Coordinates of C-alpha atoms in Angstrom, one line a residue:
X38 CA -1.8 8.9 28.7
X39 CA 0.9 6.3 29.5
X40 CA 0.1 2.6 29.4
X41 CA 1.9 -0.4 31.4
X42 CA 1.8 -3.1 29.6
X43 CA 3.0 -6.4 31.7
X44 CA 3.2 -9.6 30.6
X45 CA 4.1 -13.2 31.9
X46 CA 6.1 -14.5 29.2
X47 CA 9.4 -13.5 27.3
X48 CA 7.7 -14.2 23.7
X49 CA 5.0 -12.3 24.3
X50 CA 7.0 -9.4 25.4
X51 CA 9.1 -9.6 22.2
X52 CA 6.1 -9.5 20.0
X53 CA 4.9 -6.5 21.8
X54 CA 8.3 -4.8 21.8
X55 CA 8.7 -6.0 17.7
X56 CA 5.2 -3.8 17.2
X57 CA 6.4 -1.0 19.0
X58 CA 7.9 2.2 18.0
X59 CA 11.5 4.6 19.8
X60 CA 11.9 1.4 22.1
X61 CA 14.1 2.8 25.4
X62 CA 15.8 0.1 27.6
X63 CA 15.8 0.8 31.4
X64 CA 16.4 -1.3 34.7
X65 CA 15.1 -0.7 38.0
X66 CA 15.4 -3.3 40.3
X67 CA 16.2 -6.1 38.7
X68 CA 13.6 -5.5 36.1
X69 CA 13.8 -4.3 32.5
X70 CA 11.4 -1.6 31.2
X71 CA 10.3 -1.3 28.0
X72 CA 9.6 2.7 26.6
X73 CA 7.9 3.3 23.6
X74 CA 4.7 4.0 21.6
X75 CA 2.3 1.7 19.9
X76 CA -1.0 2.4 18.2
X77 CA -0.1 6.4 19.0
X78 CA 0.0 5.6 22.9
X79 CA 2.8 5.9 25.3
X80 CA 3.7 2.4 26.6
X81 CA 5.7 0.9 29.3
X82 CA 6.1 -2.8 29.0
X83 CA 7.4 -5.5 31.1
X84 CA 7.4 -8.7 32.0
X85 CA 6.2 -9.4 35.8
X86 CA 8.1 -11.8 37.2
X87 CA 6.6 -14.9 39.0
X88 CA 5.2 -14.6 42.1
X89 CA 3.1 -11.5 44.0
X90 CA 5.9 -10.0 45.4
X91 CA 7.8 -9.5 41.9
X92 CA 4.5 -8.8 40.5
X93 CA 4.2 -5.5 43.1
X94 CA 7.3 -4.3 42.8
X95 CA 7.3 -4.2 38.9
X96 CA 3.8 -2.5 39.2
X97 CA 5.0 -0.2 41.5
X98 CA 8.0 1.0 39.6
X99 CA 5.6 1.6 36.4
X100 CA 3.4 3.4 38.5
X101 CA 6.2 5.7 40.7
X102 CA 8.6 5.7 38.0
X103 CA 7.1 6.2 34.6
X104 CA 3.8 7.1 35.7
X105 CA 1.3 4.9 33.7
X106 CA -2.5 5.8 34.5
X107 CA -3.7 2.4 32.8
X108 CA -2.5 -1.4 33.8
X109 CA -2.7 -4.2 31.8
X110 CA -1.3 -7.7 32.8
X111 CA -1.8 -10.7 30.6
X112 CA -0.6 -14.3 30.8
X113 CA -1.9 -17.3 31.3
X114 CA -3.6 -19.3 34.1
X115 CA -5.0 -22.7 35.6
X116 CA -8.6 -23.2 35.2
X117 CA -10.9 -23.7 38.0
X118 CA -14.4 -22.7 36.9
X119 CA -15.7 -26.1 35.0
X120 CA -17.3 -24.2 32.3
X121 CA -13.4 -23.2 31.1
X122 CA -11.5 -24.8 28.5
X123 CA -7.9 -25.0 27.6
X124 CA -7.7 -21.7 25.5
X125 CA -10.8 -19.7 27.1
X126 CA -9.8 -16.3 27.8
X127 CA -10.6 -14.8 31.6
X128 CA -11.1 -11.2 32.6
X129 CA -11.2 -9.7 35.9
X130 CA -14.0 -8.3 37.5
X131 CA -11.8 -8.5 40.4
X132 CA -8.4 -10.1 42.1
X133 CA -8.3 -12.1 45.4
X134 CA -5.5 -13.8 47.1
X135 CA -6.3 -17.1 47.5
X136 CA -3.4 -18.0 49.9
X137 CA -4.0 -15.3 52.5
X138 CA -4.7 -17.0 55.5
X139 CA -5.1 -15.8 58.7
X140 CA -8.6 -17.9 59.7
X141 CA -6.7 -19.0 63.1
X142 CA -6.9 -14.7 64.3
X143 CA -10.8 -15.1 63.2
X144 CA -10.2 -13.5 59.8
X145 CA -12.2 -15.4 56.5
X146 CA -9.7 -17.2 54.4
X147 CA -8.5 -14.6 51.1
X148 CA -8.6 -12.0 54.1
X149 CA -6.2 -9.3 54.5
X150 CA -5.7 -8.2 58.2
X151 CA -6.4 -5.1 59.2
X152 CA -7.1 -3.5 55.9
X153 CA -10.2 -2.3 54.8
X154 CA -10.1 -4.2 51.1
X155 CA -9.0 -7.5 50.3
X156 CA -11.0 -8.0 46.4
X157 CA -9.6 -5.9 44.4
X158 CA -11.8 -5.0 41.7
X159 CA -10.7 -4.2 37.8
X160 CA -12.0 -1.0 36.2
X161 CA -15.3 -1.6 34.4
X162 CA -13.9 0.4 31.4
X163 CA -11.1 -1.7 30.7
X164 CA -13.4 -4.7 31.4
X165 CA -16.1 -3.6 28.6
X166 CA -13.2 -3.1 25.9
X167 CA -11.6 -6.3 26.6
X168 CA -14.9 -7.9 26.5
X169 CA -15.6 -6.1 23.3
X170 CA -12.0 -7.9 22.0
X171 CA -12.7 -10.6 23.1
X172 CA -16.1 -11.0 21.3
X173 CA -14.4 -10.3 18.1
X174 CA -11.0 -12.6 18.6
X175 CA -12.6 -15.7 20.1
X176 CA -16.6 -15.4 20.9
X177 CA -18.5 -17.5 23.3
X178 CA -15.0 -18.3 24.4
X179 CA -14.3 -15.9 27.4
X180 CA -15.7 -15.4 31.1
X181 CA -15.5 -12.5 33.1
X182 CA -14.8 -13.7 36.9
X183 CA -12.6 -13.9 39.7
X184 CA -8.9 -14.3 39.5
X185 CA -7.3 -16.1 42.2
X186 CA -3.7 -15.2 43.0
X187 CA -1.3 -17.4 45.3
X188 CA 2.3 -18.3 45.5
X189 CA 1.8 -21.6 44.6
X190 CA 0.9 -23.7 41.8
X191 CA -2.0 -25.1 41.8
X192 CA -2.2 -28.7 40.7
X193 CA -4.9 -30.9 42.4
X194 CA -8.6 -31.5 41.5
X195 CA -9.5 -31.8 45.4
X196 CA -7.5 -28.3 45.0
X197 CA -9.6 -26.5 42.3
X198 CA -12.8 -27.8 43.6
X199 CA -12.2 -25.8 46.8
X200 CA -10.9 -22.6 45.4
X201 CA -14.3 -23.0 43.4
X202 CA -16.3 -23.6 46.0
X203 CA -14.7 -21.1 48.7
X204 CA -14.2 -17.8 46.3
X205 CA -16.3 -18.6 43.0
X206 CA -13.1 -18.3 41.1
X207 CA -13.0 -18.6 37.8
X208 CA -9.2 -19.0 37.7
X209 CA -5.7 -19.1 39.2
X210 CA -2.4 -17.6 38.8
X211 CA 0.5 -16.2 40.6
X212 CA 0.6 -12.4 40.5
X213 CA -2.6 -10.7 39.5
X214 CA -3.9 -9.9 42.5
X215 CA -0.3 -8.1 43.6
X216 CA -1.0 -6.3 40.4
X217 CA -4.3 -5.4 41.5
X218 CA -3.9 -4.3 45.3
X219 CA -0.7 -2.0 44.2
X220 CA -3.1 -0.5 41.5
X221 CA -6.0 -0.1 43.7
X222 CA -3.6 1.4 46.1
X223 CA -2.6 3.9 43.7
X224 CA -6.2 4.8 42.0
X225 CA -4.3 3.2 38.6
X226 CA -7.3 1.7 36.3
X227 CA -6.5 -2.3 35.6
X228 CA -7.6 -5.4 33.5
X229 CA -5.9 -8.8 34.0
X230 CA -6.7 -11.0 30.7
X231 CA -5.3 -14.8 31.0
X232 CA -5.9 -17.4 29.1
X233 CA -6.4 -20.7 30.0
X234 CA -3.3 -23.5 29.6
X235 CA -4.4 -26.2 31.7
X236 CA -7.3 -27.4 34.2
X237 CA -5.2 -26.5 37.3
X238 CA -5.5 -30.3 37.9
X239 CA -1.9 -31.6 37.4
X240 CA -2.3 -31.8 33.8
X241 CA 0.1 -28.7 33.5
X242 CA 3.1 -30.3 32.2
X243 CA 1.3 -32.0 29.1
X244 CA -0.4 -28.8 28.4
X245 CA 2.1 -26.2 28.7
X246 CA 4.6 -25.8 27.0
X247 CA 2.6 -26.8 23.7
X248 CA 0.3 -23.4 24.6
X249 CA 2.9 -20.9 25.4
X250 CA 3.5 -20.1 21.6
X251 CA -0.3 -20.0 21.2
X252 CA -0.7 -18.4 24.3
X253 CA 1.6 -15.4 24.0
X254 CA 0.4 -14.7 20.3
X255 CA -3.4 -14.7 21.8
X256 CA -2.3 -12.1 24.4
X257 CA -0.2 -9.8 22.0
X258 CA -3.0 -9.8 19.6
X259 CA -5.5 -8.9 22.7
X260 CA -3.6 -6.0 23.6
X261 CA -2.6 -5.0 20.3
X262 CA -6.6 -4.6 19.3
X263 CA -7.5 -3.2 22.9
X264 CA -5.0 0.0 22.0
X265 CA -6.3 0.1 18.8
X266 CA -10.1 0.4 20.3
X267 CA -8.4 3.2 22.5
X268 CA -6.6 5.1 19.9
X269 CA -10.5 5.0 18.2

């Protein structure tokens, strides 16, 4: 079984790609691809790109390309459930897109015209064993809820409260629900794990950059144990 492993950020791509074993280099459209094996499992790892549209293209190309059967995105994300805190860790259950808006044709706001699915859910496997991580690396400090995905960053309270209110999201981001439609698409298993660098609230640029090291460590050592639980 191959695995795509795609992540937000360039250090936590190098920490995966330090762990890893007969790294191969390839580029496909405008993207680097990562080959190799870690914990005994095939792996393709990448880093996403911001925005939906890079994040479907790159999950595409793992999926057409190199053929992974199992997705998982990690990175980190504004807050808008209450109950978070800066470093909580959120799990999918499943993906909307926030920004889809089409309520002038009569459609509900995070709905997709004309297509049969617009909440794309994770697999319940992958779920459970980053759960079971996640109980081990940093208990009582993870949620499994909604991700909201739009091309914008969000940065208001008045904001938050209404992505709360309208889709019961638990956070918000800027590619995991690309990730999500092109794997549910496809019939390709995914998990989207981010944790937590700000309250979404404009506080962003004070929180940041001071998390990022944290951040990408948290996510390498979640996937590292996850394909460790796999190889078990």
């Amino acid at each position: 079984m191959t695995i795509g492993i795609i992540g937000a950020m360039d250090e936590e791509i190098a920490l995966l790609l330090q762990a890893m074993g007969q790294v191969e280099e390839h580029e496909q459209a405008g993207n680097r691809y990562y080959r190799g094996t870690l914990h005994h499992h095939s792996v393709v790892v990448c880093k996403s790109g911001v925005g939906k549209v890079n994040a479907a293209i790159t999950t595409q190309v793992l999926i057409d390309r190199f053929s992974v059967e199992r997705i998982l995105f990690t990175g980190v994300a504004g807050a808008v459930n209450p109950m978070l805190n800066i470093g909580d860790i959120v799990i999918s259950s499943a993906c909307i897109q926030h920004d889809m808006d089409v309520t002038a044709l009569g459609f509900k706001l995070g709905e997709i015209p004309y297509q049969s699915n617009s909440i794309f859910r994770a697999d319940q496997q992958l779920i459970d064993l980053a759960k079971r991580v996640c109980e081990e690396m940093v208990p009582q400090r993870h949620m499994v809820g909604i991700v909201l995905s739009g091309d914008q960053f969000i940065a208001s309270r008045e904001k938050v409260k209404a992505l709360y209110e309208t889709f019961n999201g638990a956070c918000t981001e800027m590619e995991g629900s690309a990730v999500a439609q092109a794997c549910v698409l496809n019939n390709v298993p995914f998990v989207i794990i981010r944790s937590m660098s700000d309250k979404a609230d404009g506080s962003a640029h004070v929180n940041f950059a001071e998390f990022t090291v944290e951040a990408s460590e948290r996510s390498y050592q979640m996937i590292n144990h996850m394909l460790q639980q796999l190889s078990a």
